[in-house]
Structure formats: C-alpha cells, structure tokens
Coordinates of C-alpha atoms and ligand atoms in Angstrom, one line a residue:
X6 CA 54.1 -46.7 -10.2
X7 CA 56.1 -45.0 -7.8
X8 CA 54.5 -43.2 -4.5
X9 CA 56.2 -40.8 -2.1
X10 CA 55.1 -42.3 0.9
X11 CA 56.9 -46.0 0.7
X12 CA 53.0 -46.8 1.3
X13 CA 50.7 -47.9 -0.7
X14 CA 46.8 -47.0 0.0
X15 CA 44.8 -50.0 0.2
X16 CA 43.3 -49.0 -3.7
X17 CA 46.2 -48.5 -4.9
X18 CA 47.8 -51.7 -4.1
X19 CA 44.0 -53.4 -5.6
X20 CA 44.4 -51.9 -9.0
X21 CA 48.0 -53.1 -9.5
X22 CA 46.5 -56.9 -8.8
X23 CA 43.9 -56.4 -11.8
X24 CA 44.6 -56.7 -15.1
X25 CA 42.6 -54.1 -17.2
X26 CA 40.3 -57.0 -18.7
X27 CA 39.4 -57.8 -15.4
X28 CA 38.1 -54.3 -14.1
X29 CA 36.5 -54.3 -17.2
X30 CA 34.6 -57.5 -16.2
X31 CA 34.0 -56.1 -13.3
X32 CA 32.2 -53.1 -14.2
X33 CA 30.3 -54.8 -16.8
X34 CA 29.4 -56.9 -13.8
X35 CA 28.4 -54.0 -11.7
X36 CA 26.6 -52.5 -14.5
X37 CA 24.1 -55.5 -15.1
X38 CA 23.6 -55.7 -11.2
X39 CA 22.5 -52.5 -11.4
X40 CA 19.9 -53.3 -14.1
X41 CA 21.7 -51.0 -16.6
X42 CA 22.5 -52.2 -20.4
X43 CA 26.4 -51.3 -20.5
X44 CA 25.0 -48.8 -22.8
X45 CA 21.5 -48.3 -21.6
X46 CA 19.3 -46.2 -23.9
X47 CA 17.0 -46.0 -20.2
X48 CA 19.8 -44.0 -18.4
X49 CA 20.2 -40.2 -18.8
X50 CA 24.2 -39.8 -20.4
X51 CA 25.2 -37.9 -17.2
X52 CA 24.4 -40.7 -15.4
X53 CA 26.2 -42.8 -17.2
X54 CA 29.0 -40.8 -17.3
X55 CA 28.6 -40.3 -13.2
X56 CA 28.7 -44.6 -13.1
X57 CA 31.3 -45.3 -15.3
X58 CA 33.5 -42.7 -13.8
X59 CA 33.7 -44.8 -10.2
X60 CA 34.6 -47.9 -12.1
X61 CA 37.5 -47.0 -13.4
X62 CA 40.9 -47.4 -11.7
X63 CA 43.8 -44.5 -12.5
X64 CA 46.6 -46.7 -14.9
X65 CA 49.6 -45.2 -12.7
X66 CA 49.7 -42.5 -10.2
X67 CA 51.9 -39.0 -10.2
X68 CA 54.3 -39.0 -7.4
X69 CA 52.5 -37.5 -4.8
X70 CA 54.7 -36.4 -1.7
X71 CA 54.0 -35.3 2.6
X72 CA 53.8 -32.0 3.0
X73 CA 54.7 -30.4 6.8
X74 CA 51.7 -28.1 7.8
X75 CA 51.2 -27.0 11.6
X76 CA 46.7 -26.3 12.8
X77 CA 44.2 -27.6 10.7
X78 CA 40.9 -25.7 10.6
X79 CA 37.0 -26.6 10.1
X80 CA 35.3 -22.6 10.0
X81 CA 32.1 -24.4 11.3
X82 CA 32.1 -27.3 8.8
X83 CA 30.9 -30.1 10.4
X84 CA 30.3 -32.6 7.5
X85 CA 32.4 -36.1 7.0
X86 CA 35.5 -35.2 4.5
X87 CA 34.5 -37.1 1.1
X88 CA 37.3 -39.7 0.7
X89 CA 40.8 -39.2 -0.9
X90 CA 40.3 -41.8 -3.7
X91 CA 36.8 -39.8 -4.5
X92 CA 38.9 -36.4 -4.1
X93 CA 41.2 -37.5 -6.7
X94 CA 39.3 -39.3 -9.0
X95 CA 36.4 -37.3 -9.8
X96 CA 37.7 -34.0 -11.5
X97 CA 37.3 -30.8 -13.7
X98 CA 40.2 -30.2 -15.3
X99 CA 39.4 -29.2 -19.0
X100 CA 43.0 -28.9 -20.2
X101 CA 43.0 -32.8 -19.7
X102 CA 39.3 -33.5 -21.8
X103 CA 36.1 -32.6 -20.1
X104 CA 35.1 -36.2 -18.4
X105 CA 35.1 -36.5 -14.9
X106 CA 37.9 -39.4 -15.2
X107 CA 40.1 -37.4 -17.6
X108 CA 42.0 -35.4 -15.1
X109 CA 43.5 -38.7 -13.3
X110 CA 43.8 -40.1 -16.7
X111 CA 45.7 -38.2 -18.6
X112 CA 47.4 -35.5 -16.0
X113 CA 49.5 -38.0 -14.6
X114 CA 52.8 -36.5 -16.2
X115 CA 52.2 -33.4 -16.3
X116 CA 55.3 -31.8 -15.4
X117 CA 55.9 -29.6 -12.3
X118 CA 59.2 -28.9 -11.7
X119 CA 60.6 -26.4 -11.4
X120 CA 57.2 -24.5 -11.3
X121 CA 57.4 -20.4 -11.0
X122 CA 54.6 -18.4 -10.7
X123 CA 55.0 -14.4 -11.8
X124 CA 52.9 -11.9 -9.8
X125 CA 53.0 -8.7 -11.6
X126 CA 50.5 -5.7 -12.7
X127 CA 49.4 -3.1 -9.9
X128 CA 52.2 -3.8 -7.5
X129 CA 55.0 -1.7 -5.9
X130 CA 57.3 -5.6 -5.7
X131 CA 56.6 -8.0 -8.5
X132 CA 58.6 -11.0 -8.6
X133 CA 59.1 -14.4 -9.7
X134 CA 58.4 -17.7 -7.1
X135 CA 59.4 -21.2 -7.2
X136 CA 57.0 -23.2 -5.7
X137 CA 60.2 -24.1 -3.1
X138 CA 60.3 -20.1 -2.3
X139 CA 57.0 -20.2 -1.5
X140 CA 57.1 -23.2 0.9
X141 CA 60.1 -21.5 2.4
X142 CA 58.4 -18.8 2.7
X143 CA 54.7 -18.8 3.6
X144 CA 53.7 -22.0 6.6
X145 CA 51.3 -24.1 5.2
X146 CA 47.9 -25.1 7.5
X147 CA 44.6 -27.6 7.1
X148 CA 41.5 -26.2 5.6
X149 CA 38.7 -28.4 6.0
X150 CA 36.5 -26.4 3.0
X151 CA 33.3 -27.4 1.1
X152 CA 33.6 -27.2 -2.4
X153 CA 30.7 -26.9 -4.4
X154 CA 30.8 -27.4 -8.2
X155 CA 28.4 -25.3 -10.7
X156 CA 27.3 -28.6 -11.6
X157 CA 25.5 -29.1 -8.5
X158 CA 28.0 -31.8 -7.0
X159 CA 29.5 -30.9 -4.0
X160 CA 32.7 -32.6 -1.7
X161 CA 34.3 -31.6 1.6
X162 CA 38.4 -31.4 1.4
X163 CA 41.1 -31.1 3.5
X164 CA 43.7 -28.7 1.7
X165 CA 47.2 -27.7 2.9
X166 CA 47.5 -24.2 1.8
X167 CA 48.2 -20.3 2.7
X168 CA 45.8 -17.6 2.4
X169 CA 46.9 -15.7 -0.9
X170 CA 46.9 -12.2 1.3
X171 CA 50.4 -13.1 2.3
X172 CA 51.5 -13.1 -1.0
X173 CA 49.8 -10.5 -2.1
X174 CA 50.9 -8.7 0.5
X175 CA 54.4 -9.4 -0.2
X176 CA 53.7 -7.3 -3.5
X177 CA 52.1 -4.5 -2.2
X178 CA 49.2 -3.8 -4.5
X179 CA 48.8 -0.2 -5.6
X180 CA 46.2 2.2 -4.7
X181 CA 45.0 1.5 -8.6
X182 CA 44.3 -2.1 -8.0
X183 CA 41.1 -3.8 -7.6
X184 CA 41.0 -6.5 -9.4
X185 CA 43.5 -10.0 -8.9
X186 CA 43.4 -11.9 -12.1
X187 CA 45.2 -15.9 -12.1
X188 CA 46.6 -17.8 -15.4
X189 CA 46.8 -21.8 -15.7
X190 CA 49.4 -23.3 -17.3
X191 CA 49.2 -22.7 -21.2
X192 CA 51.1 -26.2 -22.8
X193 CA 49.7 -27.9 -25.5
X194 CA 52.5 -30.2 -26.2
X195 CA 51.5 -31.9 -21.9
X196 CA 47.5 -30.6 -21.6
X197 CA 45.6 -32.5 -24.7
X198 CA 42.9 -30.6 -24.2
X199 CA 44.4 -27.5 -25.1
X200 CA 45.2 -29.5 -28.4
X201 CA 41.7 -29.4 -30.0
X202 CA 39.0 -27.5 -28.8
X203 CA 36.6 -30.8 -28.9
X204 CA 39.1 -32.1 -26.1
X205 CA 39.0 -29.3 -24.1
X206 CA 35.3 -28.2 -24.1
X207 CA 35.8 -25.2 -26.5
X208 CA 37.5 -23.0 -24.2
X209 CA 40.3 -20.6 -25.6
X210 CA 43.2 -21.1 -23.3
X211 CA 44.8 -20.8 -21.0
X212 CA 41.8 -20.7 -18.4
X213 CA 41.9 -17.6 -16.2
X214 CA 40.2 -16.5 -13.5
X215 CA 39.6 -13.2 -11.4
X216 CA 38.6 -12.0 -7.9
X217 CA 38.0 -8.3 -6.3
X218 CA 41.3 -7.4 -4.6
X219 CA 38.9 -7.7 -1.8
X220 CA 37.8 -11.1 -2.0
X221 CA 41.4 -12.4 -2.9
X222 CA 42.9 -10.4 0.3
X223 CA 39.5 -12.2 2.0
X224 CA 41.2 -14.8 4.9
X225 CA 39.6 -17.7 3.6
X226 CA 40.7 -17.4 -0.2
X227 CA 43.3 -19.9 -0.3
X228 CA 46.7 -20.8 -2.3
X229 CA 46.4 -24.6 -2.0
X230 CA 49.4 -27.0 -2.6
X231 CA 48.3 -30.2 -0.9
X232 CA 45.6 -31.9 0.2
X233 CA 45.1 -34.7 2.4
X234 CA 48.4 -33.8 3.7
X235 CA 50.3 -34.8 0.8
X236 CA 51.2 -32.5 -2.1
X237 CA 48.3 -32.3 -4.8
X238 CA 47.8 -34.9 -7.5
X239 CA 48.2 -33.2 -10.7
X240 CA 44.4 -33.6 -11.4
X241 CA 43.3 -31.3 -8.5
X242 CA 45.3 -28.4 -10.2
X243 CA 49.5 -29.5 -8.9
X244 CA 51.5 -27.9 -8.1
X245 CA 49.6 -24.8 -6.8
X246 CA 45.9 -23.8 -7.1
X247 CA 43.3 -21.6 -5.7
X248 CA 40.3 -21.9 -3.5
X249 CA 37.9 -19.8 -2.9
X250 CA 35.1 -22.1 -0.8
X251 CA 32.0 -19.6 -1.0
X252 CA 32.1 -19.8 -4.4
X253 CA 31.7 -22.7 -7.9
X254 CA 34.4 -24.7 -8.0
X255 CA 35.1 -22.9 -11.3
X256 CA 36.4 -20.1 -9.8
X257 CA 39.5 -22.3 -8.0
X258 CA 42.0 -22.2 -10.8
X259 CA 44.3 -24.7 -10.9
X260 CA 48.4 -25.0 -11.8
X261 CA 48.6 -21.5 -11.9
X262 CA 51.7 -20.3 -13.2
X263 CA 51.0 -16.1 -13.3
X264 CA 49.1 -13.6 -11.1
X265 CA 48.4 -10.4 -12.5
X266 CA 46.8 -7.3 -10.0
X267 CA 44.9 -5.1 -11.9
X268 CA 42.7 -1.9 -11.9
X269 CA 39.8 -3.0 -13.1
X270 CA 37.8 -6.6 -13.4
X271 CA 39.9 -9.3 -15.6
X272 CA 38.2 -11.6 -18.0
X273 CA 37.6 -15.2 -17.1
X274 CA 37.0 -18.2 -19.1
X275 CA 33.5 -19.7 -18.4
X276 CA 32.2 -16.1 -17.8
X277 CA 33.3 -15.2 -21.6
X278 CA 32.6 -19.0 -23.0
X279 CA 28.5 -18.7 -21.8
X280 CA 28.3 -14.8 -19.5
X281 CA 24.4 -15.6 -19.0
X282 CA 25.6 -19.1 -17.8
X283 CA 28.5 -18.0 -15.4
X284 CA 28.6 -14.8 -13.6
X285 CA 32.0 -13.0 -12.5
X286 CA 31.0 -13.2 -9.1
X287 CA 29.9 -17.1 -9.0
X288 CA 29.0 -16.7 -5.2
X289 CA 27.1 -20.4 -4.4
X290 CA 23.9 -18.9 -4.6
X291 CA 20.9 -21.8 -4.0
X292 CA 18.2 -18.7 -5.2
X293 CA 19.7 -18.2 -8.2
X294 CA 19.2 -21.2 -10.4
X295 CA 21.6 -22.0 -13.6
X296 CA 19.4 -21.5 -16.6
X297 CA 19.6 -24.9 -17.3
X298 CA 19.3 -26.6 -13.7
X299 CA 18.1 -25.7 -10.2
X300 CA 21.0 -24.9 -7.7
X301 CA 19.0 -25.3 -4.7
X302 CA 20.2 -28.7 -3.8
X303 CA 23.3 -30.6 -4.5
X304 CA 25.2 -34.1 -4.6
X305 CA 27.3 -34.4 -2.0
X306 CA 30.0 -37.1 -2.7
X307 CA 31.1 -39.7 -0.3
X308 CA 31.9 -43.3 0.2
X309 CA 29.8 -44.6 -2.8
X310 CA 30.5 -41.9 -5.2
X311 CA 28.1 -40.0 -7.7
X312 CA 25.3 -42.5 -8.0
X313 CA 24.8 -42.7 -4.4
X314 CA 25.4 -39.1 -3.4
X315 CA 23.2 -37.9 -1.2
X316 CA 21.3 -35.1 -2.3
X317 CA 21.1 -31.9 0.4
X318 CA 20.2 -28.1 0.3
X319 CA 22.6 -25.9 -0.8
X320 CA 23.7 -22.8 1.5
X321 CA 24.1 -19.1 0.6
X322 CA 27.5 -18.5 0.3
X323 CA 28.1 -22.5 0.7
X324 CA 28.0 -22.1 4.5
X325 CA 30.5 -19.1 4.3
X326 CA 27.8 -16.6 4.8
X327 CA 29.1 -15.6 8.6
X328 CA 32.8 -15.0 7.2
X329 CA 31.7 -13.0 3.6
X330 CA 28.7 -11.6 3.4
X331 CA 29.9 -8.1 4.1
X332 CA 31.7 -8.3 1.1
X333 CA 28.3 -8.1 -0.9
X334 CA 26.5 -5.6 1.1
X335 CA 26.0 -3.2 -1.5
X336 CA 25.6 -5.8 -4.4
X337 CA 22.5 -7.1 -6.1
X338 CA 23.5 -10.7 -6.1
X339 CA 20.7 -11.8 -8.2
X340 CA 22.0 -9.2 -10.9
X341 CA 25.6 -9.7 -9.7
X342 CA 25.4 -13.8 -10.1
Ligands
LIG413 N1 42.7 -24.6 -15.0 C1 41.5 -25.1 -14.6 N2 41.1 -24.9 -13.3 C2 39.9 -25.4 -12.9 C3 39.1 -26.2 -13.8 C4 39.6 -26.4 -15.2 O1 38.9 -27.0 -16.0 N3 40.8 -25.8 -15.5 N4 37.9 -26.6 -13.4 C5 37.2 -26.0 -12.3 C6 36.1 -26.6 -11.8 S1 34.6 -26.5 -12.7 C7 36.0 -27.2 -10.5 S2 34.6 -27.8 -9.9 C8 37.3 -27.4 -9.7 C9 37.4 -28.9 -9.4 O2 38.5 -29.0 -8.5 P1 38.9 -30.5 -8.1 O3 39.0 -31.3 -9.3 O4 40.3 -30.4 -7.4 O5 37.9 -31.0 -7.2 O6 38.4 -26.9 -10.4 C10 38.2 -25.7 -11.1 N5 39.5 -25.2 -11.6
LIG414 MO1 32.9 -27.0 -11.3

C-alpha cells in the first residue's frame, strides 16, 4: 500500500498489523457481543449487511493525494462532519457490486489517468478536459454539504470542488438547452459490476444522470474532486464527480467522463430502472415517502457507523430550502418527485 501523504492515518496503519484471520476473529467477536448469531436468522438482512460492513478493513488503499483549495464553506450546516474512514468506507457505487463495502473493495485500481471528460451537445465551445486542465483552470474550495441517500442514510462531507457553472459557462450553452445530462465511466474489463447484471444491480450501463440547465448552473451544484482535502478515493466517484446536496445521493454521479447539454430532459438510470421508485427531480423530500419506506427521518452516520446512527428528521430540500426553493416555484413536487 502506498499513500500520497508519507502519512499513514491511524486505521490505516491498524489494518496492516492484522492478518485477515484475525479481523475475522474479531468481528465474529463483535458479532456474539452483540448477541447476534454470525448469521442470525433474528436480524433483518439490511442490518446485517449495515454490521458487517463496519467490520471490514479495505485490503490496500488507492493512492490518494493533497489537493490545494483556498475558503471552505458550511451554507448554514452546522452538524459534526461524519469521519473520513466512514466517508470512504460506506458507498454506492454499483459499477463495483451493490454492497456498501464493494466500492472500497474492489475500486481500488480503477484507473484514472489520464482522465478527459467531453462536454458537448447544446453549446457554442465544446471541448475535451484533462482533469489537470481543469485544476489549472477552475480554483478548487471546501464544501461542507449534507448528503442524503434515497436509502434514508445520511453523512455530512467536506468536498473540494468547483461549482459546474464555470464549466458550463466556459461552453456557452445555447438558447436550445435545458437540460445537462452526465455519463460514468462505461469499462467492463476495470468495473465488475458492469460485467454481469447480478453484480451490478441490473442497471444497463453506463449510469447517467440529468439536471435542468437551471439547477446544474444552480451555485451549490458542484464538480467534486477531493474530499477531506485530499483527492477522492476511487469509491466516492475518482477522479471527478457531482454533487448536488438538496437532492438523493443518486443524483451525484460519479467518474464522470462526458457531459452532454441538451434541449430537452435526458434519461437517468434509477429513474428508467424503477420511474415510480425514483423521480427525475429526486429533491430530499421528507413528505414524499419511497413506496417502500418512509423518508421522513434518516440515519445519520458518525463515529460508530450504521448500527449506531442516530436517527433524525429529514429537511425539505435537505436543509437547502433557503438557497433552491425558487427553483420549484411553479412545480408540483409531490407529482414532480
Ligand atoms: N456512477 C455512479 N454514481 C453514483 C452511484 C452509482 O452507483 N454509480 N451511486 C449514487 C448513490 S445512490 C449515492 S448515495 C452516492 C454515494 O456517494 P458516496 O459513496 O461518495 O457517499 O453516489 C451516487 N453516484
Ligand atoms: Mo443513494
């Protein structure tokens, strides 16, 4: 394992000293203290899943480098950041298998250099970016953002990012376009879970994702490339992803390698995998429940991970509403989901 920094955090440096039989032992350990059968018929399988996944330590970690950034801001969120080694452990990243621990398992070499990504579509200056270019080109700053899964989990993050208006206005949309649609990564041969659709939760990649021109001009929709204040493990979307914090997590594409304007609203993958499920617009709504599962609270992950998440309300907007809701004015968001 070989790390940027010439430092080693403190977990990183306690999972070279065990030997895999011995964090085995360990969880078992944990496990029975917790009055769980290692497979306990009593525990709900997401639960399961939720404790295993904080047990397990990553096998070798991705290079992961500092990246200059100059302000860092908070946009009224007041809450303790959830801790790097929670950050990068606990993931969605479908193109590496659909458990939580997937992403750090098996993302690790994923390769990304040299990385372009191609804006084209309704634009008067497409063009072709290395992720270097863009460092040259647009500062990066903090962003202390909330970001609240579909799945009713929920961690604070400090990114290292730019807001994708610069870029986009670098390319000068068209008077056509209203629409911004993003592209992952589509590699088979390093993403296994683009190998077999049982891997990859059945969705037909690559994953893509939209916005309204509007919302992806917004000043808090954000083209991330670092967080913490190093360059992004591979698992939270390396080497360039978007957030967009009023909304699911779904909607913040990772590894994005093309960005298309367009004149009217682009497909995107969970929308066109389940429509009734996941809505274009996937604002955090806490008064529009999933059909499966109340979205009026969520799991906010900290020190002790999943199990011990504390469980609080979730906002409109997640705590955005000040800087977005006059995007909506005229929509029916319980139609408009
Ligand atoms: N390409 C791609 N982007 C993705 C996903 C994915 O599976 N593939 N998962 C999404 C979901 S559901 C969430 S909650 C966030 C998780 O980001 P994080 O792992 O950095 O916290 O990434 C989103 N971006
Ligand atoms: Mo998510």
């Amino acid at each position: 394992m070989r790390l940027g920094m010439g430092k080693q955090a403190k977990w990183q440096l306690a999972a070279q000293q065990v030997t895999p039989e011995s964090v085995f032992r360990q969880r078992r350990r944990i496990v029975q203290a917790l009055g769980l059968s290692a497979i306990g018929a009593s525990v709900p399988m997401g639960v399961q899943a939720g404790l295993l996944d904080w047990f397990g330590e990553p096998q070798r970690a991705a290079e992961t480098t500092p990246l200059p950034y100059s302000g860092s801001h908070r946009f009224g969120i007041e809450d303790p950041l959830t801790p790097e080694q929670k950050v990068i452990s606990h993931n969605n990243f479908y193109e590496f298998g659909t458990a939580k621990t997937d992403p750090q398992q098996h993302a690790q070499e994923l390769s990304t250099e040299p990385w372009h990504i191609e804006i084209s579509g309704e634009v008067a200056r497409p063009g072709r970016y290395s992720v270097a270019q863009l460092l040259a080109q647009f500062p990066l700053e903090e962003r202390i953002y909330r970001m609240r899964c579909v799945e009713a989990w929920s961690m604070v993050i400090p990114w290292l990012g730019f807001p994708l208006s610069q870029l986009l206005e670098t390319a000068q949309p068209s008077s056509r376009a209203s629409h911004v649609a993003f592209e992952t990564l589509y590699d088979p041969k390093q993403m296994r879970g683009q190998r077999a659709r049982g891997i990859g939760g059945g969705i037909d990649f690559p994953y893509v994702e939209g916005l309204t021109l509007a919302e992806a001009m917004h000043p808090l929709t954000l083209l991330s490339l670092g967080l913490y204040g190093k360059t992004l493990p591979p698992q939270n979307g390396a080497p360039i992803r978007l957030v967009v914090p009023w909304k699911y997590g779904f909607k913040s594409i990772k590894s994005i390698v093309r960005i298309r304007v367009t004149a009217e609203q682009p497909p995107t993958t969970w929308n066109q995998l389940a429509a009734h499920e996941y809505g274009f617009y996937a604002n955090v709504n806490p008064a529009v429940d999933h059909p499966r599962w109340s979205q009026a609270s969520e799991r906010r992950i900290g020190e002790g991970g999943l199990l011990s998440a504390k469980r609080i309300a979730t906002e409109p907007f997640n705590g955005y509403g000040e800087f977005v809701e006059d995007l909506y004015r005229d929509l029916d968001l319980a139609r408009h989901f």
